[in-house]
PDB file of C-alpha atoms in Angstrom:
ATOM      1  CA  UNK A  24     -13.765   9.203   3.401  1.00  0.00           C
ATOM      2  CA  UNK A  25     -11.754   5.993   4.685  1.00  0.00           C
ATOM      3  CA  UNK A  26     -13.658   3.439   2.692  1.00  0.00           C
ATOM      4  CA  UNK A  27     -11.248   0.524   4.083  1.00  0.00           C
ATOM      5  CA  UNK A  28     -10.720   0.813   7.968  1.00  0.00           C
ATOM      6  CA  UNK A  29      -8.920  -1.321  10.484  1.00  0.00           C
ATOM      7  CA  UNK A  30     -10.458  -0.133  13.843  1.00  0.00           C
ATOM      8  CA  UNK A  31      -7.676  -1.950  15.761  1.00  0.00           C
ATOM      9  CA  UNK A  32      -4.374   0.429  15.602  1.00  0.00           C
ATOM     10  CA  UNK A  33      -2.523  -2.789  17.347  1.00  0.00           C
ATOM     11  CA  UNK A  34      -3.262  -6.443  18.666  1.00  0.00           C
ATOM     12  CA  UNK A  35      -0.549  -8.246  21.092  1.00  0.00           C
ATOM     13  CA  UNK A  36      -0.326 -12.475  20.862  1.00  0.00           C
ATOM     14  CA  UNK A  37       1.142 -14.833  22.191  1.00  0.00           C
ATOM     15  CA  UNK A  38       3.722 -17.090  20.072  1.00  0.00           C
ATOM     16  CA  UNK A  39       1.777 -20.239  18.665  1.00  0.00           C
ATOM     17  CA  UNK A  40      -1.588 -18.135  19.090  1.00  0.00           C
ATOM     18  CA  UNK A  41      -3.847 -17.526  16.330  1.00  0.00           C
ATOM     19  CA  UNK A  42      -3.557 -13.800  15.596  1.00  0.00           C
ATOM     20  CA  UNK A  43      -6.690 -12.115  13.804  1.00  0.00           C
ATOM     21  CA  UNK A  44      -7.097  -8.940  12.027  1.00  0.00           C
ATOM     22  CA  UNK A  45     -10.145  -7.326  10.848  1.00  0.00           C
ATOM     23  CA  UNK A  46     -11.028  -4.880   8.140  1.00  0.00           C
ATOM     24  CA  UNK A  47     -14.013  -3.813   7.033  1.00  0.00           C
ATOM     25  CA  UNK A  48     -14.877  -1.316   3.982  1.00  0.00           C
ATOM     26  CA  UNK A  49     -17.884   0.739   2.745  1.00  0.00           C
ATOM     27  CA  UNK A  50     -17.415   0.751  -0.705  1.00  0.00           C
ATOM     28  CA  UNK A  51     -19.449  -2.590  -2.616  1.00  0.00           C
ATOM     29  CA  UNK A  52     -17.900  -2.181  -5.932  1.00  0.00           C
ATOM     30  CA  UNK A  53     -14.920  -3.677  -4.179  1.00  0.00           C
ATOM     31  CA  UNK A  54     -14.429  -6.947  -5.553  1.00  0.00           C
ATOM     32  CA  UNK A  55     -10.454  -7.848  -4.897  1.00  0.00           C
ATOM     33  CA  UNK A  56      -8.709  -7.792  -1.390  1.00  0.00           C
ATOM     34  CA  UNK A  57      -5.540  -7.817  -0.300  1.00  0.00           C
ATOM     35  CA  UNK A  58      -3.083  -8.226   3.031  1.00  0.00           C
ATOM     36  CA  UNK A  59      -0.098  -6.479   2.677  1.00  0.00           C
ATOM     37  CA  UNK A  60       2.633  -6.706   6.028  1.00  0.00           C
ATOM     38  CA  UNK A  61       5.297  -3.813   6.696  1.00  0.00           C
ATOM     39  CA  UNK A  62       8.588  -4.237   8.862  1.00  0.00           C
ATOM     40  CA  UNK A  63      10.129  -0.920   9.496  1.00  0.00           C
ATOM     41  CA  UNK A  64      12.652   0.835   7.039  1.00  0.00           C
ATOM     42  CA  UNK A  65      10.892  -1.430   4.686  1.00  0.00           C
ATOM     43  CA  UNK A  66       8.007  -0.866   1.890  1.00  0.00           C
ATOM     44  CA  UNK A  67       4.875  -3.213   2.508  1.00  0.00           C
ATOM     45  CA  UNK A  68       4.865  -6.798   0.624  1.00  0.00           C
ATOM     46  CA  UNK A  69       2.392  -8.848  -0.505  1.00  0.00           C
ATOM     47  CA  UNK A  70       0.954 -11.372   1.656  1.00  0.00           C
ATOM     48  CA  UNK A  71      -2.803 -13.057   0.746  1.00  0.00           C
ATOM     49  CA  UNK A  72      -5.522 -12.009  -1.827  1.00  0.00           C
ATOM     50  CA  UNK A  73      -9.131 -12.611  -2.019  1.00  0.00           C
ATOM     51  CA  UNK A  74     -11.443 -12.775  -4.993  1.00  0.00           C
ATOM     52  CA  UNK A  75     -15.173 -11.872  -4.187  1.00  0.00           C
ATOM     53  CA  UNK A  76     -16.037 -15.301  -5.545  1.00  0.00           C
ATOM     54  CA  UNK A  77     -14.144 -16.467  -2.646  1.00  0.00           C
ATOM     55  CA  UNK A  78     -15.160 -16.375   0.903  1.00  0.00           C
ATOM     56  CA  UNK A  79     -11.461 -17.987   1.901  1.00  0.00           C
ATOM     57  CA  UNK A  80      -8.346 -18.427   0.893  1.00  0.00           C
ATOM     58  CA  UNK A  81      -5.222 -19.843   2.420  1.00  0.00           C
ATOM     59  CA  UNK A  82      -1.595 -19.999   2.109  1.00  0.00           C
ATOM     60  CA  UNK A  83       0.393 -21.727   4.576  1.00  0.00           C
ATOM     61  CA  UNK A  84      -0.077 -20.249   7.846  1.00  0.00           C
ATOM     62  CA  UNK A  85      -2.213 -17.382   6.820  1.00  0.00           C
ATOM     63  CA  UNK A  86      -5.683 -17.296   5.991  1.00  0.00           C
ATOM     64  CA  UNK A  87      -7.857 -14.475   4.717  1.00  0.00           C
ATOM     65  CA  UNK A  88     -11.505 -14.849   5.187  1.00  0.00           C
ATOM     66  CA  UNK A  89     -14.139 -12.707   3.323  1.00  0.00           C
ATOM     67  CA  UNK A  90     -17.552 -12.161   4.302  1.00  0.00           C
ATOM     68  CA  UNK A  91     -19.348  -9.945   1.688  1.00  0.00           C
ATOM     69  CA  UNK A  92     -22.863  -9.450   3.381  1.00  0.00           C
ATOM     70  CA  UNK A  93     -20.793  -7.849   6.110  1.00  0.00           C
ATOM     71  CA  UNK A  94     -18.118  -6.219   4.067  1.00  0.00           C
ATOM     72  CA  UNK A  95     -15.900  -7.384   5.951  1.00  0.00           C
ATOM     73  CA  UNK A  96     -12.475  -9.288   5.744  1.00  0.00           C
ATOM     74  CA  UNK A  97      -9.928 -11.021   8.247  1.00  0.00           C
ATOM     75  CA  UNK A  98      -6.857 -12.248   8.029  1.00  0.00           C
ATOM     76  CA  UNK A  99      -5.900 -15.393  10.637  1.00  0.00           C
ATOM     77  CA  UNK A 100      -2.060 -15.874  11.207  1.00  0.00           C
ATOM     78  CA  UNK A 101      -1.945 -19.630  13.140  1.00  0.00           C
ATOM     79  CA  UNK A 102       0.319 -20.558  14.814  1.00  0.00           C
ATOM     80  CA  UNK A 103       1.699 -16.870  15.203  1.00  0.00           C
ATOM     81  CA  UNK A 104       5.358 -16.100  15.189  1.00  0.00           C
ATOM     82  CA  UNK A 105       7.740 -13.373  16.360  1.00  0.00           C
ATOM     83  CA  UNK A 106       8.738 -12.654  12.671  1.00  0.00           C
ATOM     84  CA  UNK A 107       4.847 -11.988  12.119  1.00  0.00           C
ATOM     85  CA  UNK A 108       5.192  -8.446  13.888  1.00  0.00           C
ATOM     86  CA  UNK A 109       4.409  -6.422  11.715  1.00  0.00           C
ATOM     87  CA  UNK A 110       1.918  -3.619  10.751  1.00  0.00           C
ATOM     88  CA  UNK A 111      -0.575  -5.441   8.478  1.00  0.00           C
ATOM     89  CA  UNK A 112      -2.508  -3.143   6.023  1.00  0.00           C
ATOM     90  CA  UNK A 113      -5.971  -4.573   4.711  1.00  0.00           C
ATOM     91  CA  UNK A 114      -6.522  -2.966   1.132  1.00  0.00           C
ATOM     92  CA  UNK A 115      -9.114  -3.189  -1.496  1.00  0.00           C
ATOM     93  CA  UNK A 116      -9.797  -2.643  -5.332  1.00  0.00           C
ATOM     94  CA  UNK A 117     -12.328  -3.191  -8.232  1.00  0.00           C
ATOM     95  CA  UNK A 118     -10.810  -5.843 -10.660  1.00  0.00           C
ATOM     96  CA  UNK A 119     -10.263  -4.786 -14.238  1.00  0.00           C
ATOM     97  CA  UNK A 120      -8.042  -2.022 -15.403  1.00  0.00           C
ATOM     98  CA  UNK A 121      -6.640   1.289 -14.006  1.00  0.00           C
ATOM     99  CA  UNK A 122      -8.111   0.390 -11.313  1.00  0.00           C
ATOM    100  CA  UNK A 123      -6.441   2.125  -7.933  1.00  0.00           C
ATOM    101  CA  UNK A 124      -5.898   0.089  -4.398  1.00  0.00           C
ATOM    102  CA  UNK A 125      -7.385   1.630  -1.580  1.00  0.00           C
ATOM    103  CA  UNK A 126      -5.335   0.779   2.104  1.00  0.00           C
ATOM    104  CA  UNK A 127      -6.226   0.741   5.609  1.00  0.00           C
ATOM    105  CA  UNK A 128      -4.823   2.743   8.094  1.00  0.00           C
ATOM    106  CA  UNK A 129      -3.156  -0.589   9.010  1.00  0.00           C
ATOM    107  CA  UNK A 130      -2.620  -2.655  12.731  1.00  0.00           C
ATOM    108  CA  UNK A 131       0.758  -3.292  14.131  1.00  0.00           C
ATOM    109  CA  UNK A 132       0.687  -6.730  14.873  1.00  0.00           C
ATOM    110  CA  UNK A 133       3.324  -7.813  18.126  1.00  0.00           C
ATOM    111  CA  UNK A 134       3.891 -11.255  18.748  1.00  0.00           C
ATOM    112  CA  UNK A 135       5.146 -12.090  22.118  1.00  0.00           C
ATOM    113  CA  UNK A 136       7.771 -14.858  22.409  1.00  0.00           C
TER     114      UNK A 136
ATOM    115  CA  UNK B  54      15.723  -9.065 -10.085  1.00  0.00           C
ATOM    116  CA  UNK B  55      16.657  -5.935  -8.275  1.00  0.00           C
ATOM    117  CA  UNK B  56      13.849  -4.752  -6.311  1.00  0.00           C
ATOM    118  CA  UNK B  57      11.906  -1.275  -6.550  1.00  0.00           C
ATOM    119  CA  UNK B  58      14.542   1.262  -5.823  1.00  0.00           C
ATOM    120  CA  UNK B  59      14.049   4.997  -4.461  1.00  0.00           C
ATOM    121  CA  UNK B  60      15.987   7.782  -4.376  1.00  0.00           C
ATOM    122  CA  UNK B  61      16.563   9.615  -2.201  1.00  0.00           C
ATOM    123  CA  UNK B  62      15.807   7.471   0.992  1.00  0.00           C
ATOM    124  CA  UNK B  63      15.789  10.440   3.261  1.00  0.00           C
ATOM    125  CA  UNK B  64      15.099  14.028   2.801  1.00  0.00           C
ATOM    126  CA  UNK B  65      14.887  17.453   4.854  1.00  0.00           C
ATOM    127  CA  UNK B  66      12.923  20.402   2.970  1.00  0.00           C
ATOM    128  CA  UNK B  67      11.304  23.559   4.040  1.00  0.00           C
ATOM    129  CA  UNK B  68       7.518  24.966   3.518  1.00  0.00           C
ATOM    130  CA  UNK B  69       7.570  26.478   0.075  1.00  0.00           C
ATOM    131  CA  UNK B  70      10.397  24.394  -1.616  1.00  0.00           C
ATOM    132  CA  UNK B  71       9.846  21.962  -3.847  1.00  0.00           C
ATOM    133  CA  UNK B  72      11.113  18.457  -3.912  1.00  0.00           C
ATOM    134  CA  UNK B  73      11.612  15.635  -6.878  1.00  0.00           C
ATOM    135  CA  UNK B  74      11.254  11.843  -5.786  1.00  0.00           C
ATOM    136  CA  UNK B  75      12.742   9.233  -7.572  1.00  0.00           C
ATOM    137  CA  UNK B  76      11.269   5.259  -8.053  1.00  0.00           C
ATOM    138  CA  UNK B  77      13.013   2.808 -10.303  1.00  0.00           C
ATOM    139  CA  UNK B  78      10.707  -0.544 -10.832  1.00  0.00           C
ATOM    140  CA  UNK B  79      11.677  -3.452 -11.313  1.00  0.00           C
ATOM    141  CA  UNK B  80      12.977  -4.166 -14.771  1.00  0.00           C
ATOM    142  CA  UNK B  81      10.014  -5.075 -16.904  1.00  0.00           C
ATOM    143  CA  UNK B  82       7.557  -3.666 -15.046  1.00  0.00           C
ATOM    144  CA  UNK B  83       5.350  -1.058 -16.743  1.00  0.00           C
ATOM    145  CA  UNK B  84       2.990  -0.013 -13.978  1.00  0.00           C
ATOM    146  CA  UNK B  85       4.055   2.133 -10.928  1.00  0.00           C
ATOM    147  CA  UNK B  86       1.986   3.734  -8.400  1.00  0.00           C
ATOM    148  CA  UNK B  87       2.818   5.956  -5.481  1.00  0.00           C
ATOM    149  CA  UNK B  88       1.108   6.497  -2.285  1.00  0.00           C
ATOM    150  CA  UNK B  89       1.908   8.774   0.852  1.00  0.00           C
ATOM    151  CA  UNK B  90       2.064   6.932   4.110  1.00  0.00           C
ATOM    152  CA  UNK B  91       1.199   9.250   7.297  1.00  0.00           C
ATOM    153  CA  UNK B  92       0.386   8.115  10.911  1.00  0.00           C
ATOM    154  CA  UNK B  93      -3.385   7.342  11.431  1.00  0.00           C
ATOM    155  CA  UNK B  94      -3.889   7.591   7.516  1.00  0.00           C
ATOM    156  CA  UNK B  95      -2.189   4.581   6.242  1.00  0.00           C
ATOM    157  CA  UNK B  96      -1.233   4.596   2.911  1.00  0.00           C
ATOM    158  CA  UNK B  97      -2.941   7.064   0.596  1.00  0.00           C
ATOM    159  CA  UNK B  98      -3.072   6.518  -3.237  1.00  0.00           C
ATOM    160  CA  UNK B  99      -1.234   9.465  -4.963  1.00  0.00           C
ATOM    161  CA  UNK B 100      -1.300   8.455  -8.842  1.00  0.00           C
ATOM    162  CA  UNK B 101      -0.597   5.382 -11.006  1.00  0.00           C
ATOM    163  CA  UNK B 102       1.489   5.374 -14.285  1.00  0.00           C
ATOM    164  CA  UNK B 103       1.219   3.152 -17.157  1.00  0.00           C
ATOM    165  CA  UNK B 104       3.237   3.199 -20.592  1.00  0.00           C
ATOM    166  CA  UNK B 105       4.090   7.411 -19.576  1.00  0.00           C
ATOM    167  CA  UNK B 106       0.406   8.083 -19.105  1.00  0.00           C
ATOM    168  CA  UNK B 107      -1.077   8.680 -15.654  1.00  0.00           C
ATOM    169  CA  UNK B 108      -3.786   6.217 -15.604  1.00  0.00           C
ATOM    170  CA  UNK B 109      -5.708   6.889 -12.170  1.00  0.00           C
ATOM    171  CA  UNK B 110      -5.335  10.022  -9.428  1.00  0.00           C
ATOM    172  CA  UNK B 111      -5.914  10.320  -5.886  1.00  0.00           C
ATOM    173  CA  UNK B 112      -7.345  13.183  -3.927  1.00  0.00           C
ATOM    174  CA  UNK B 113      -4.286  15.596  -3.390  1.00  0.00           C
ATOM    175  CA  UNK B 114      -4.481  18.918  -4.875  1.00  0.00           C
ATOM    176  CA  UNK B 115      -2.527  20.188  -7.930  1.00  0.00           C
ATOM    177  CA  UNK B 116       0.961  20.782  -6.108  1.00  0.00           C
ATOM    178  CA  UNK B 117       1.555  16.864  -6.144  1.00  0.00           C
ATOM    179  CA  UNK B 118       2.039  15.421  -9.771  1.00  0.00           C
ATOM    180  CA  UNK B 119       4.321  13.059 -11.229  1.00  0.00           C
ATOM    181  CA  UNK B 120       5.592  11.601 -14.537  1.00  0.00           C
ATOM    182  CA  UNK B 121       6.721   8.546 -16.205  1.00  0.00           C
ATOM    183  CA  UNK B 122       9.527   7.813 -18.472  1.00  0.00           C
ATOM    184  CA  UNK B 123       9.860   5.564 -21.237  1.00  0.00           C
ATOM    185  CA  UNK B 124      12.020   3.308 -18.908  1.00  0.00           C
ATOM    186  CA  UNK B 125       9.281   3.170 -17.088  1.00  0.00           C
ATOM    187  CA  UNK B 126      11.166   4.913 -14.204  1.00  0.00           C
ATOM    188  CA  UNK B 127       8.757   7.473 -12.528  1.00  0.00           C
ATOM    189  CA  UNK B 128       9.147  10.566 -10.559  1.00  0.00           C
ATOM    190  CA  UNK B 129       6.825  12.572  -8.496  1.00  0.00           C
ATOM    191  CA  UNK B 130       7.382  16.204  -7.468  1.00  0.00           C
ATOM    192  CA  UNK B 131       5.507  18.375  -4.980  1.00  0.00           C
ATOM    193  CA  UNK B 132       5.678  22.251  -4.832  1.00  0.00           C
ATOM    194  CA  UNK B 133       5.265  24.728  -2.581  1.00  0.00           C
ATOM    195  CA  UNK B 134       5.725  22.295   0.734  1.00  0.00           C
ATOM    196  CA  UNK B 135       3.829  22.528   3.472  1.00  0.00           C
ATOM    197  CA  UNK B 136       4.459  21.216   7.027  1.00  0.00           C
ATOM    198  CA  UNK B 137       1.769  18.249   6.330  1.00  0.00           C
ATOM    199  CA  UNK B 138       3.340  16.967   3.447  1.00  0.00           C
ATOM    200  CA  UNK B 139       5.909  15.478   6.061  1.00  0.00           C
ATOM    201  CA  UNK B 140       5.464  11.701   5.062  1.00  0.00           C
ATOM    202  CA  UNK B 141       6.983   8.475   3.914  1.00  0.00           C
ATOM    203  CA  UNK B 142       6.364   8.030  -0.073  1.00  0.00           C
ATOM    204  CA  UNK B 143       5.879   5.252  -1.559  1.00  0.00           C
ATOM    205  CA  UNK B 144       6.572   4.097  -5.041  1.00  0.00           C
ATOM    206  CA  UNK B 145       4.937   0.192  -6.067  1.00  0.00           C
ATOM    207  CA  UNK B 146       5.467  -1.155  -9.294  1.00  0.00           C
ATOM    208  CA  UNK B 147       3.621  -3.925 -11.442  1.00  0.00           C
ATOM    209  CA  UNK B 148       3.965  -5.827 -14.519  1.00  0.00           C
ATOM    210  CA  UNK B 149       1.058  -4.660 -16.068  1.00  0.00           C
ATOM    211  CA  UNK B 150      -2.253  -2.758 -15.241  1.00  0.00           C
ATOM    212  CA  UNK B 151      -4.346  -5.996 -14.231  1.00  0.00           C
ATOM    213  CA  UNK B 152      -5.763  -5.460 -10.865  1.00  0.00           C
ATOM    214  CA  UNK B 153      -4.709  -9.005 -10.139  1.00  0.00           C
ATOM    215  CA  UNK B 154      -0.772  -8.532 -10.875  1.00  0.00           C
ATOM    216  CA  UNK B 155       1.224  -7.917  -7.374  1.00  0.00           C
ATOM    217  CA  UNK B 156       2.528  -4.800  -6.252  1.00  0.00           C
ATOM    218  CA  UNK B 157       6.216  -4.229  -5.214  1.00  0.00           C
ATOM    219  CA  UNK B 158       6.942  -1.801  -3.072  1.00  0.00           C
ATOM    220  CA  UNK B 159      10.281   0.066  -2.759  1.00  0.00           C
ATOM    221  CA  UNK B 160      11.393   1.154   0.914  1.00  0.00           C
ATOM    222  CA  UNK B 161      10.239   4.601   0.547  1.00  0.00           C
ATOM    223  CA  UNK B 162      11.745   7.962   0.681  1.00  0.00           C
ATOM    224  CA  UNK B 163      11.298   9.478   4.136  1.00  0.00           C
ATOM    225  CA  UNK B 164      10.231  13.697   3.632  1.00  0.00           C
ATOM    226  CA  UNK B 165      10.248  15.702   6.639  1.00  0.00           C
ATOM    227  CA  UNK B 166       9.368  19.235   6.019  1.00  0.00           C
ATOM    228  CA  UNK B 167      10.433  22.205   8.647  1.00  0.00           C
TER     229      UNK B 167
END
């Protein structure tokens, strides 16, 4: 039972092009959301997190966008750069203790120069 | 700070061995998770370790477990291998167990069994 999904396996942009990735999840006791971004040989690392009580949030050139009716969340890269290519894995969690992260399968992000 | 470290970083079993991973966090961190990454699956949640006691499990069967040490460096063993169990592992610690505090992730230890 995936209850976080990224349908798109990978996206291809163009440098200085917005880049966005969806993710979408079943599960409505979610109520904290994360981006993580993975370079091979490498373990993921944080990127952006969402509170439910938020519907955006934004940290330099990446913005994560939450819409709850939907469950559904995006992340929006602008202007996109070659060190963005990545895979980007959406991921999702109750808030309060012991509380486990569930991942997407993730989307390899490729920014062409 | 060193980062979350894990040993080994590559490793070549067969079905029916077993296998011992090992994740240092990083120092002062109390929390540490691991997950199994597979193609198509993304990263699955394995267990989560707080103060020695396992504090939340995923859906594997019995043959994965996993312990924590007073150090709070962890180690997660699997048993009998099969041929699916071929996967990157992942060890993440945290400070504490707020939901809010950021994981680190080590760099994984890849398992490929024959």
């Amino acid at each position: 039972d995936q209850q976080v999904k990224q349908n798109s396996p990978s996206l291809s942009v163009q440098e200085g092009r917005i880049s966005i990735l969806n993710c979408d999840y079943t599960n409505s006791m979610f109520d904290y959301f994360l981006w993580y971004k993975k370079y091979p040989a490498e373990g993921p690392t944080f990127l952006i997190s969402i509170s439910s009580i938020k519907d955006k949030n934004e940290d330099g050139r990446f913005t994560v966008f939450l819409n709850k009716s939907a469950k559904h969340l995006s992340l929006h890269i602008v202007p996109s750069q070659p060190g963005d290519s990545a895979v980007y894995f959406c991921a999702a969690s109750k808030s309060g203790g012991y509380q486990k992260v569930t991942f997407g399968t993730g989307t390899k992000l490729q920014v062409i120069p | 700070k060193a980062g979350v470290t894990q040993t080994p970083r590559y490793l070549i079993k067969t079905r029916g061995q077993q296998v011992t991973l090992s994740c240092s966090p990083i120092s002062g961190h109390r929390s540490v998770s691991w997950y199994q990454q597979t193609p198509g699956q993304g990263l699955q949640f394995l267990f989560e370790y707080f103060s020695e006691t396992q504090r939340n499990k995923g859906n594997f069967p019995g043959r994965f477990s996993g312990r924590q040490f007073s150090n709070s460096r962890s180690e997660m063993n699997v048993s009998t291998l099969e041929l699916g169990d071929s996967a990157l592992y992942l060890c993440a610690s945290r400070p504490g167990q707020v939901m809010t505090d950021t994981q680190y992730f080590g760099p994984g230890t890849r398992l490929t069994v024959l």
